[in-house]
PDB file of C-alpha atoms and ligand atoms in Angstrom:
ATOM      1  CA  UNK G1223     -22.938   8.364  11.619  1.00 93.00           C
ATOM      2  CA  UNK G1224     -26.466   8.682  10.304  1.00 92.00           C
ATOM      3  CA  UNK G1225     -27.372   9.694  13.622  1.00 96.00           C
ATOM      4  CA  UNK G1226     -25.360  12.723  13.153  1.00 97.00           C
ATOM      5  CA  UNK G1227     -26.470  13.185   9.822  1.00 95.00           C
ATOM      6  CA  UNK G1228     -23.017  12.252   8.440  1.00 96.00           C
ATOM      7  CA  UNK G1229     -24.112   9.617   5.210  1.00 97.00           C
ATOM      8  CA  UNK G1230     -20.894  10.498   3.237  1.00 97.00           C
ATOM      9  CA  UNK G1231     -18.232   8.319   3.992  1.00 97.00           C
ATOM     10  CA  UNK G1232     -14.664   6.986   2.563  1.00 97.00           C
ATOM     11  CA  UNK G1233     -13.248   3.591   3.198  1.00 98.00           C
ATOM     12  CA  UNK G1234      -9.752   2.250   2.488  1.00 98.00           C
ATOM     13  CA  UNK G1235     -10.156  -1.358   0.972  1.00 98.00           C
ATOM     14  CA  UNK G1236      -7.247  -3.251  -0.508  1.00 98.00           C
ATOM     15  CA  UNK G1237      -6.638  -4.299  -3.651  1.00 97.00           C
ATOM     16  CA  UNK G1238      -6.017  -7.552  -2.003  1.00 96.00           C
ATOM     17  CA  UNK G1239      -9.853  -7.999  -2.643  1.00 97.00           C
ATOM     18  CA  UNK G1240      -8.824  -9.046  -6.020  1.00 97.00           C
ATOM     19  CA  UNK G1241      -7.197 -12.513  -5.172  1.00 96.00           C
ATOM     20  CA  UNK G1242      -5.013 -13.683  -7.560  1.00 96.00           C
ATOM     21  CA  UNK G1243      -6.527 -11.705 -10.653  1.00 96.00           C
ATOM     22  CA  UNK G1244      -6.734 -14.249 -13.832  1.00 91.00           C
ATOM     23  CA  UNK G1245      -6.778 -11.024 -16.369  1.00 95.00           C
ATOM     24  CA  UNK G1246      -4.485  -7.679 -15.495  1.00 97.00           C
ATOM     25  CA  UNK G1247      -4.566  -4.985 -14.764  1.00 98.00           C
ATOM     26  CA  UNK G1248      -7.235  -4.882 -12.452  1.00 98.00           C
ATOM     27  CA  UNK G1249     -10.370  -2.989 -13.139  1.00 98.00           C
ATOM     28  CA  UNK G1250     -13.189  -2.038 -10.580  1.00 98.00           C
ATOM     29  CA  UNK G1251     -15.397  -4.932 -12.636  1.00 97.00           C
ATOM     30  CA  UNK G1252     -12.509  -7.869 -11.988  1.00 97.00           C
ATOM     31  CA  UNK G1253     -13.973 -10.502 -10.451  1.00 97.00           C
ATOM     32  CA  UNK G1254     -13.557 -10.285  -6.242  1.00 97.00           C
ATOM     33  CA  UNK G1255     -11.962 -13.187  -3.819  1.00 95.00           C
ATOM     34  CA  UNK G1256     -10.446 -13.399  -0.621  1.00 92.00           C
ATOM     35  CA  UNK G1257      -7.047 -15.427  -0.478  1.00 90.00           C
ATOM     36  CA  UNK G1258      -6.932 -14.141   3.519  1.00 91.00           C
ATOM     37  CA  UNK G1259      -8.477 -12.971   6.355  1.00 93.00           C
ATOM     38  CA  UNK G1260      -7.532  -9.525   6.033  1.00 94.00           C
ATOM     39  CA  UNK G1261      -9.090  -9.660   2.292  1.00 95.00           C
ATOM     40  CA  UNK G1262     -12.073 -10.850   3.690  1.00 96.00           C
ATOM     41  CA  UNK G1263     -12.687  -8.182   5.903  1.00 98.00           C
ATOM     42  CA  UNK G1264     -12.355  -5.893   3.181  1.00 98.00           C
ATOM     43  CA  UNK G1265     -14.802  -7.700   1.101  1.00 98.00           C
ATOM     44  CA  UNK G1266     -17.192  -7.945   3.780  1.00 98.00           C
ATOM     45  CA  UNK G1267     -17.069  -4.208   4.639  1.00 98.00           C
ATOM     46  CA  UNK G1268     -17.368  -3.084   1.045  1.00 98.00           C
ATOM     47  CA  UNK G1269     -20.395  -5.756   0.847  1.00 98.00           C
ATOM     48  CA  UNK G1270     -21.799  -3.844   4.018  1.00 98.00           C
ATOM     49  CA  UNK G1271     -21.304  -0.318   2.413  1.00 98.00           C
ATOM     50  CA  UNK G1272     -22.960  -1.568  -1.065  1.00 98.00           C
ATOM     51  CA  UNK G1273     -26.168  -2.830   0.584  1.00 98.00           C
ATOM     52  CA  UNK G1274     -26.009   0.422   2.690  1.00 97.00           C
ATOM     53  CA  UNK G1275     -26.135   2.262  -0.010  1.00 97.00           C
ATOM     54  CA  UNK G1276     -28.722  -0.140  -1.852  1.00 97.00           C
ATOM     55  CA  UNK G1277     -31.033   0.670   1.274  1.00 97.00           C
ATOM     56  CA  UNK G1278     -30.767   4.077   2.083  1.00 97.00           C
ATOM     57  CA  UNK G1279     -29.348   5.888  -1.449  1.00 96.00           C
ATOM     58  CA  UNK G1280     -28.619   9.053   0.969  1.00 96.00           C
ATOM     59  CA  UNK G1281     -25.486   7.488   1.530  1.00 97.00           C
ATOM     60  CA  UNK G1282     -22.701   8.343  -0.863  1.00 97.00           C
ATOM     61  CA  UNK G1283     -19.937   6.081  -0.193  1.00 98.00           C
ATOM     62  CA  UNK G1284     -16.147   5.762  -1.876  1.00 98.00           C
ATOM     63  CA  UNK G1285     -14.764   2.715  -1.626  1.00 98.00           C
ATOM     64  CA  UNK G1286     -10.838   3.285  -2.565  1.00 98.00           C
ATOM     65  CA  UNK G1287      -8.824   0.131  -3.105  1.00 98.00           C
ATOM     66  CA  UNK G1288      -4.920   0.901  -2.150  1.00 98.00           C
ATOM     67  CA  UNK G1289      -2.908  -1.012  -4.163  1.00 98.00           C
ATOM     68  CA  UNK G1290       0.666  -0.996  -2.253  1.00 98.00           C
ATOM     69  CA  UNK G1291       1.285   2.097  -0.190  1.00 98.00           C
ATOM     70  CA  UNK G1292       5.103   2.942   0.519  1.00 98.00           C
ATOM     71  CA  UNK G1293       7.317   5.944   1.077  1.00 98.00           C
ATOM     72  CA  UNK G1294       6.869   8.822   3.195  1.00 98.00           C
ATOM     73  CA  UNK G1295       6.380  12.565   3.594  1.00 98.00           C
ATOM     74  CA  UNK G1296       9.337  14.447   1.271  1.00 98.00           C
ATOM     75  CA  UNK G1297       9.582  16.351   4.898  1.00 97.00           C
ATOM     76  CA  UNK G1298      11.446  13.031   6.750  1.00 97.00           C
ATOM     77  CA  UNK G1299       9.143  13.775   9.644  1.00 96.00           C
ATOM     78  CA  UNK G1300       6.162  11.529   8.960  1.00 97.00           C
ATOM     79  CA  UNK G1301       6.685   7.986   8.318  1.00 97.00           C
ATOM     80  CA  UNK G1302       5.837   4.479   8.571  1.00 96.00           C
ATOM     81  CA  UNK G1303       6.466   2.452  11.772  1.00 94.00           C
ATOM     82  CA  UNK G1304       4.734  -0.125  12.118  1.00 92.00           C
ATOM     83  CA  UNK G1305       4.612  -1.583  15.905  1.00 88.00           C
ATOM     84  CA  UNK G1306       5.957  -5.428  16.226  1.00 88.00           C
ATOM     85  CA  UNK G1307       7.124  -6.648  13.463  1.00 91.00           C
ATOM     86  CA  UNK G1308       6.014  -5.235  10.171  1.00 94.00           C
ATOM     87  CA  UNK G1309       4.080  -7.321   7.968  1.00 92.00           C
ATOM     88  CA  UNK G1310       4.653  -5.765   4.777  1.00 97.00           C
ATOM     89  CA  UNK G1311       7.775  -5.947   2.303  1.00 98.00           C
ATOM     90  CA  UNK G1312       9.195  -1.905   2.391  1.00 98.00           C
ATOM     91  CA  UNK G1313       9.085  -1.635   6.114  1.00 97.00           C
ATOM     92  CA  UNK G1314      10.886  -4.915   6.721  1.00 98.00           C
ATOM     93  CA  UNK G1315      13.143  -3.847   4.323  1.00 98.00           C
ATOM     94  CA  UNK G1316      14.028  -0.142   5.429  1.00 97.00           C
ATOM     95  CA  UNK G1317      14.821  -1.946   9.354  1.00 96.00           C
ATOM     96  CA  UNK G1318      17.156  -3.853   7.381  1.00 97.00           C
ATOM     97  CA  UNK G1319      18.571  -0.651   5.890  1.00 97.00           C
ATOM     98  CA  UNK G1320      19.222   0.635   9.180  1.00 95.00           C
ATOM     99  CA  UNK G1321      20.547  -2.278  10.640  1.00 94.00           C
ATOM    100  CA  UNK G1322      17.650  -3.306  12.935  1.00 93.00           C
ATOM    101  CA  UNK G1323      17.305  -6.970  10.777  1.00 95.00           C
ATOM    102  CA  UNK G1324      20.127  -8.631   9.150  1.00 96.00           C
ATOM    103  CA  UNK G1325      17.849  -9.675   6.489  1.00 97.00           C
ATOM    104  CA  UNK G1326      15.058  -9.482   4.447  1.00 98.00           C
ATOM    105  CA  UNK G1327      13.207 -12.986   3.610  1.00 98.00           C
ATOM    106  CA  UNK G1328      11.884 -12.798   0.424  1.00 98.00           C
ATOM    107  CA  UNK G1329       8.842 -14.927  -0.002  1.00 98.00           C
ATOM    108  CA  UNK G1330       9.023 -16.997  -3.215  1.00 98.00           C
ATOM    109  CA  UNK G1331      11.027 -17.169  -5.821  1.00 97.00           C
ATOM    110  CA  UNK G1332       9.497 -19.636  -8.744  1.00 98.00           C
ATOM    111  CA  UNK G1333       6.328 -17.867  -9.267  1.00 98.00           C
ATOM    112  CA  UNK G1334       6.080 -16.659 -13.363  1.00 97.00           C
ATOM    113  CA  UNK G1335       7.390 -13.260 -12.980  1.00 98.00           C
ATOM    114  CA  UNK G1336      10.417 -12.016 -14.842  1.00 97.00           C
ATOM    115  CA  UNK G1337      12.835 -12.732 -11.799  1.00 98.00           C
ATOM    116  CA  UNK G1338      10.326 -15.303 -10.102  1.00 98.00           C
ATOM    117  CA  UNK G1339       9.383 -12.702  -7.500  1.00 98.00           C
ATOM    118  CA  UNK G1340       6.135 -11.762  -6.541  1.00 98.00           C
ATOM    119  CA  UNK G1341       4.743  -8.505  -8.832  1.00 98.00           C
ATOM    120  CA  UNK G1342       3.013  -5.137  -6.754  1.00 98.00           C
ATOM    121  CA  UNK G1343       2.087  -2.017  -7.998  1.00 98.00           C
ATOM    122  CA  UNK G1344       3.669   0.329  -5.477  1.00 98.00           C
ATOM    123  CA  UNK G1345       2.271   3.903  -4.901  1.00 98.00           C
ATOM    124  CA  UNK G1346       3.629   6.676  -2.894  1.00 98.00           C
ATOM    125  CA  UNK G1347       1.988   7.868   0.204  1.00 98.00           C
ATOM    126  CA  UNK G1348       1.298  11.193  -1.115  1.00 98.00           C
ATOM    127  CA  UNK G1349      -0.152  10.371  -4.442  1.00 98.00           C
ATOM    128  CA  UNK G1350      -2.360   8.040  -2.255  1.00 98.00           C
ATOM    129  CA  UNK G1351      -2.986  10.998   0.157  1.00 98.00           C
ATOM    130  CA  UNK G1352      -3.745  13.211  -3.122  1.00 98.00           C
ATOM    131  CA  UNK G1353      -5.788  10.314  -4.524  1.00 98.00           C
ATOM    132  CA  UNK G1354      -8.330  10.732  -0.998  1.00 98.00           C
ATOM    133  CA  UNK G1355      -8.197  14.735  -1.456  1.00 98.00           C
ATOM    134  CA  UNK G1356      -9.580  14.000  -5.366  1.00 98.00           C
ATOM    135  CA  UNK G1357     -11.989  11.416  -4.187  1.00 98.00           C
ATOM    136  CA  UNK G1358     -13.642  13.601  -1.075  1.00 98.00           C
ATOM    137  CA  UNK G1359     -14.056  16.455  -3.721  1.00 97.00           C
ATOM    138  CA  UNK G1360     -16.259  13.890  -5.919  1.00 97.00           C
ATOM    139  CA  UNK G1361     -18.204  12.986  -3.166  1.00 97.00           C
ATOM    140  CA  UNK G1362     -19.112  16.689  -2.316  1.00 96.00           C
ATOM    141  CA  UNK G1363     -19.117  18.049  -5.711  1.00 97.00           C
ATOM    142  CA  UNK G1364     -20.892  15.465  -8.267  1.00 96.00           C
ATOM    143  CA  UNK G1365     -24.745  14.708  -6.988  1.00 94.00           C
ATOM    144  CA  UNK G1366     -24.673  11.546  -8.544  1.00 95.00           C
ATOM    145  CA  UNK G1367     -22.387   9.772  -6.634  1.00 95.00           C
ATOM    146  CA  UNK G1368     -23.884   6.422  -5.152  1.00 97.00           C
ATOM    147  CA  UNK G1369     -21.443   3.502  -3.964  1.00 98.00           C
ATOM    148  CA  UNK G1370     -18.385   4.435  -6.022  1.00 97.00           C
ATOM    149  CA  UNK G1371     -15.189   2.296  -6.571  1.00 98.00           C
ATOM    150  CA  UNK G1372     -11.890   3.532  -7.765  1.00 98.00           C
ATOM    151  CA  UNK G1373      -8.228   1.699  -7.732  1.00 98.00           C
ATOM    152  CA  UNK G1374      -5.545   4.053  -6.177  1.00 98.00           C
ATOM    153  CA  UNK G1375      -2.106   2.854  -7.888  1.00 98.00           C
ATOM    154  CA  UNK G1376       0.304   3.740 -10.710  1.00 98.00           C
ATOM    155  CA  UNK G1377      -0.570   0.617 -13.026  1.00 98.00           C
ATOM    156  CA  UNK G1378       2.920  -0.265 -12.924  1.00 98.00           C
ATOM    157  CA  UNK G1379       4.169  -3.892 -11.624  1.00 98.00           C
ATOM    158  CA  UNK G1380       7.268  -4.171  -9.783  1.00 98.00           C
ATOM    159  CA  UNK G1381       8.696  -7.128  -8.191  1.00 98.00           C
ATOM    160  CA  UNK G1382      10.415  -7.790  -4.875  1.00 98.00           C
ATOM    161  CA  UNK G1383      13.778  -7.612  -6.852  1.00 98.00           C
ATOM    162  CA  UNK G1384      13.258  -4.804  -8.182  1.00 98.00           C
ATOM    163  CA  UNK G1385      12.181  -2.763  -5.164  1.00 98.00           C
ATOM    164  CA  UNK G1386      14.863  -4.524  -3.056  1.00 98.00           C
ATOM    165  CA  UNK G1387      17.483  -2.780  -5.780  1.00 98.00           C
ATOM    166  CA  UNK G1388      15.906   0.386  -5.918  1.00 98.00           C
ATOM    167  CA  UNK G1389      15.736   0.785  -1.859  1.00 98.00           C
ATOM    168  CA  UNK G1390      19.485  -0.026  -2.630  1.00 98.00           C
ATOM    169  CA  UNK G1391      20.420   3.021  -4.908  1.00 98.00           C
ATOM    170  CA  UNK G1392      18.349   5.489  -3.159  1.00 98.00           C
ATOM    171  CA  UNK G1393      19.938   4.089   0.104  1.00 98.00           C
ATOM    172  CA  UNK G1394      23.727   3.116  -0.309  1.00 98.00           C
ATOM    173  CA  UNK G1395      22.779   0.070   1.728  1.00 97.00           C
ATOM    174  CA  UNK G1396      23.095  -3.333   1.325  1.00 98.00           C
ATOM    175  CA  UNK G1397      20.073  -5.247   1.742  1.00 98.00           C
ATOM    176  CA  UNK G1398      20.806  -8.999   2.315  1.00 98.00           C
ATOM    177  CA  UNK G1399      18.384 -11.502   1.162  1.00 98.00           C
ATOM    178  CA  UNK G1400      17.206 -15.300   2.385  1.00 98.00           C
ATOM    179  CA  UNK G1401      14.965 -16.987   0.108  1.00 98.00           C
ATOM    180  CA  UNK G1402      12.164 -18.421   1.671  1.00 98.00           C
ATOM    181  CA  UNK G1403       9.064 -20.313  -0.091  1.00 97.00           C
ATOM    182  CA  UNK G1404       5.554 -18.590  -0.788  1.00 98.00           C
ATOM    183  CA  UNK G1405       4.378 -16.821   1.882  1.00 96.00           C
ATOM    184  CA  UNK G1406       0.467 -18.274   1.800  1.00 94.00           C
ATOM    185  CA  UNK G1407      -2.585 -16.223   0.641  1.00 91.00           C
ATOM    186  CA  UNK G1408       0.117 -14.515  -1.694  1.00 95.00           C
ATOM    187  CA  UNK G1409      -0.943 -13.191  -5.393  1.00 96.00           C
ATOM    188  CA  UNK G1410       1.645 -13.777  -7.973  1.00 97.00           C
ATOM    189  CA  UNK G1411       1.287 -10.458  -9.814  1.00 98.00           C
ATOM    190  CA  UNK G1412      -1.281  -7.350  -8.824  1.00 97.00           C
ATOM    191  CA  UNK G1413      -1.206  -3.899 -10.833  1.00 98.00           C
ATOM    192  CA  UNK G1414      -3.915  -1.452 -11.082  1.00 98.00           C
ATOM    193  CA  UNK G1415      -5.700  -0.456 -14.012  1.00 98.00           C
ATOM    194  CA  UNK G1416      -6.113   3.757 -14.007  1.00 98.00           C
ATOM    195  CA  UNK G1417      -7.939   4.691 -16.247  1.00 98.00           C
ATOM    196  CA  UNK G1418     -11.318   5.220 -14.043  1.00 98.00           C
ATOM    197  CA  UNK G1419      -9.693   7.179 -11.659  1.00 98.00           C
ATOM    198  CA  UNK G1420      -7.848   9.185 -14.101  1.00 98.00           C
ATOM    199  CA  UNK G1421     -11.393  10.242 -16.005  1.00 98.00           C
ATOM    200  CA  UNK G1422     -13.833  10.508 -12.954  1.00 98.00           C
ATOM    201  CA  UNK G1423     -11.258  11.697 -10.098  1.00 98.00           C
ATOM    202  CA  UNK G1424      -9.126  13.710 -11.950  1.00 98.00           C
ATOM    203  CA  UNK G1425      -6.464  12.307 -10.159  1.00 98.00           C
ATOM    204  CA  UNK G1426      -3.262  10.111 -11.670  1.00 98.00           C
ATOM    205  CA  UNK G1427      -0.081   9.022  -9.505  1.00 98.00           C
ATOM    206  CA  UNK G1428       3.013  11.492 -10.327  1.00 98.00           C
ATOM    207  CA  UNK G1429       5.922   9.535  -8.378  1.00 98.00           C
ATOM    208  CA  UNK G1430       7.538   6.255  -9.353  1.00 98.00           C
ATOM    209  CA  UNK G1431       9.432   3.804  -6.953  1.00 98.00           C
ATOM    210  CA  UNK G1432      12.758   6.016  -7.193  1.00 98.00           C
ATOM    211  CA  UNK G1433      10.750   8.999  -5.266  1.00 98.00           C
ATOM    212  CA  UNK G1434       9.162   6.093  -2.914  1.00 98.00           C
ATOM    213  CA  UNK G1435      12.534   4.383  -1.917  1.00 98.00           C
ATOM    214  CA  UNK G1436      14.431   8.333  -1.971  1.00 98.00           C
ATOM    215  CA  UNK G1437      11.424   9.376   0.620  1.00 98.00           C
ATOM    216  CA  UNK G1438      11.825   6.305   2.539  1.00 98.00           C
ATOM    217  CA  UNK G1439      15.434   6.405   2.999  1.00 98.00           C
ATOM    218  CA  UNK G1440      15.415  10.123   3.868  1.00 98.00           C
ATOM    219  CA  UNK G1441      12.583   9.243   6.734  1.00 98.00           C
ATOM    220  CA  UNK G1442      14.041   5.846   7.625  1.00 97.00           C
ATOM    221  CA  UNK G1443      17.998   7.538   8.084  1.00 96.00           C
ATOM    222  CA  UNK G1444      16.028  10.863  10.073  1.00 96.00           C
ATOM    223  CA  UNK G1445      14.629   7.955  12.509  1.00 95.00           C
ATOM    224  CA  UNK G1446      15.646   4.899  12.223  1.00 93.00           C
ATOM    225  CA  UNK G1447      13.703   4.074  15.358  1.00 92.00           C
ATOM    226  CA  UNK G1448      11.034   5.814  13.872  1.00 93.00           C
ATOM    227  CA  UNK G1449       8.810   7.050  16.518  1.00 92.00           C
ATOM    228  CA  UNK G1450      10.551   5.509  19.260  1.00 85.00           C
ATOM    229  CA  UNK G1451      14.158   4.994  20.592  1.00 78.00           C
ATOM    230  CA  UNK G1452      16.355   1.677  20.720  1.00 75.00           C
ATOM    231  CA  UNK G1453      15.291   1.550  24.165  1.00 69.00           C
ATOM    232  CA  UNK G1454      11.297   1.003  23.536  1.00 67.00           C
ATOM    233  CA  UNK G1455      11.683  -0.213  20.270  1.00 62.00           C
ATOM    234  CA  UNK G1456      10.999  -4.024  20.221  1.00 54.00           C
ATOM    235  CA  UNK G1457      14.148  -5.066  17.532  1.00 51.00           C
ATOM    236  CA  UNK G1458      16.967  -7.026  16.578  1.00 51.00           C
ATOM    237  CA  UNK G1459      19.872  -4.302  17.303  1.00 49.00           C
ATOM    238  CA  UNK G1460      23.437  -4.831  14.992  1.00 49.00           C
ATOM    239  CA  UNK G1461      26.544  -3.240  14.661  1.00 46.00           C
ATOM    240  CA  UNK G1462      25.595  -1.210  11.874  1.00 47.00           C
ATOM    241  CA  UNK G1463      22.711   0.779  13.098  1.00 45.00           C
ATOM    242  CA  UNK G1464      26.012   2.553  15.086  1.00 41.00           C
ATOM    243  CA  UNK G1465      27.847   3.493  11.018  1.00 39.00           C
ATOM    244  CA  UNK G1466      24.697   5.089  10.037  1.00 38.00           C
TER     245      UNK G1466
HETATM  246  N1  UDP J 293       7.338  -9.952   0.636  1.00 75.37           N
HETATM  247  C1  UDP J 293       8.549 -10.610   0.816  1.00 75.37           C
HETATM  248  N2  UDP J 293       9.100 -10.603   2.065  1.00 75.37           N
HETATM  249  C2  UDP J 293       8.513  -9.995   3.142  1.00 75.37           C
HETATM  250  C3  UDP J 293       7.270  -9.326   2.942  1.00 75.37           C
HETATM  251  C4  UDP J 293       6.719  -9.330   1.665  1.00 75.37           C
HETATM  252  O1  UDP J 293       9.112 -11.184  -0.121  1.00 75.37           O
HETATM  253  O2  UDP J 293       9.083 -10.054   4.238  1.00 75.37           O
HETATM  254  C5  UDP J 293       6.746  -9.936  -0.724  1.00 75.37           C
HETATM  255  C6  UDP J 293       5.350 -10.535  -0.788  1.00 75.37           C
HETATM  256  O3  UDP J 293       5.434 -11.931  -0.997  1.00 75.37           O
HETATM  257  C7  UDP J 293       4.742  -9.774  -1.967  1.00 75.37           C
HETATM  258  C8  UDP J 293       5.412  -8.395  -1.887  1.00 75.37           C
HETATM  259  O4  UDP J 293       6.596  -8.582  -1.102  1.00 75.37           O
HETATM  260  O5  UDP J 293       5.123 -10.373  -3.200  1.00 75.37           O
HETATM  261  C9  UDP J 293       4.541  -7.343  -1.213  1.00 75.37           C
HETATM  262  O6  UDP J 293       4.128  -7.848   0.041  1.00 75.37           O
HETATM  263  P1  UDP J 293       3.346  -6.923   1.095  1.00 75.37           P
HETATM  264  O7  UDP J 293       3.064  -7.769   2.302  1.00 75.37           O
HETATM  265  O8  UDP J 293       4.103  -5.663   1.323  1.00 75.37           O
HETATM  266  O9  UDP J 293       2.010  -6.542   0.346  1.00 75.37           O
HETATM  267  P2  UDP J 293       0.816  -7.474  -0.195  1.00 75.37           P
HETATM  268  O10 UDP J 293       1.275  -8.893  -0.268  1.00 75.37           O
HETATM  269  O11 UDP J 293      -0.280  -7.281   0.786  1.00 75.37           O
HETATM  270  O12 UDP J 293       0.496  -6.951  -1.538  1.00 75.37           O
END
């Protein structure tokens, strides 16, 4: 890049970099762990993009932590589909929407949450697409930008329960559940704090988990093979994908 002269750059960490937070909501100056690999490399590569900065201050860098993407375009035509099996709670549970799963395994139950399920702050895809368009105009517009952190979410917790019921209504499916124990490297509760992105970016989520699990549903019952067919698609096929 900085042999192309190209010292601005954006990179999508996680809020996973927070661990298990001690204190909610999360603010850019919570303390930082890795409970996982995949934290780690986030941690690493925002460590690599702060010393970066630190040695060359040409660079302007935003690092955006996503708290928990879901959804999809309002159009049905661009979606999530995840190749394999998906790792993440919303995709598993719109394949079991369709019928491609006969269940979704939810990972703990006992943790201290008000149904014992684990606690995410869910954001849809195109406040989180909205939330990059506010954060590239910072980095062109405002000189002073250095190494800049911002949380991207709605500072809303919802658990798996919750999420499982809305995916429900929007739906009209039934979602059938096997409860499993913790699924390791697991936080018990993660929500953002806004406020910094609301003053500096100018930007603040508009949609709640109704318009996530409506958006879904509408991309998920447009293709429920998502970008492939039952053929290439590598899944569990039941009788009811056929009643959709
Ligand atoms: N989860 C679950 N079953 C699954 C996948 C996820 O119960 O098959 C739970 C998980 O334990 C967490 C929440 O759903 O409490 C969100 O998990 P996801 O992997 O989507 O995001 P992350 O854990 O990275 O925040």
């Amino acid at each position: 890049m900085a042999a192309h002269r190209c010292k601005k750059l954006v990179f999508s960490s996680s809020a996973t970099v927070y661990g298990w937070p001690k204190d909610l909501p999360c603010t850019e100056e919570s303390s930082l762990s890795a409970m996982n690999p995949y934290g780690r490399t986030k941690l690493m590569i925002e460590d690599i993009c702060r010393d970066m900065h630190h040695a060359d201050s040409e660079w302007k860098i935003m690092l955006l932590r996503y708290f928990n993407p879901v959804g999809a375009h309002p159009s049905g035509d661009i979606g999530e589909d995840p190749r394999g099996i998906p790792n993440n709670l919303m995709p598993l549970v719109q394949q079991v929407a369709v019928g491609r799963r006969p269940a979704l395994t939810v990972f703990g139950n006992d943790y201290l949450t008000k149904d014992g399920t684990g606690v995410r702050d869910y954001i849809h895809v195109v406040d989180l697409a909205e939330g990059h368009i506010a954060a590239l105009k910072k980095l062109f517009e405002d000189p002073k930008i250095g190494c800049e952190v911002y949380n991207l979410g709605t500072g809303k917790g919802t658990s798996v329960l919750e999420m499982v019921a809305a995916f429900e209504k929007a739906s009209g499916k039934k979602i059938p559940l096997v409860f499993a124990g913790r699924r390791p490297g697991d936080a018990e509760v993660l929500f953002a704090s806004t406020s910094k992105a609301e003053k500096e970016l100018n930007w603040k989520a508009k949609y709640g988990i109704e318009e996530m699990c409506r958006d879904q549903w509408n991309w998920a019952s447009k293709n429920p093979w998502g970008y492939e067919s039952p053929d290439t698609a590598n899944v569990l096929l039941t009788d009811e994908y056929y009643y959709i």
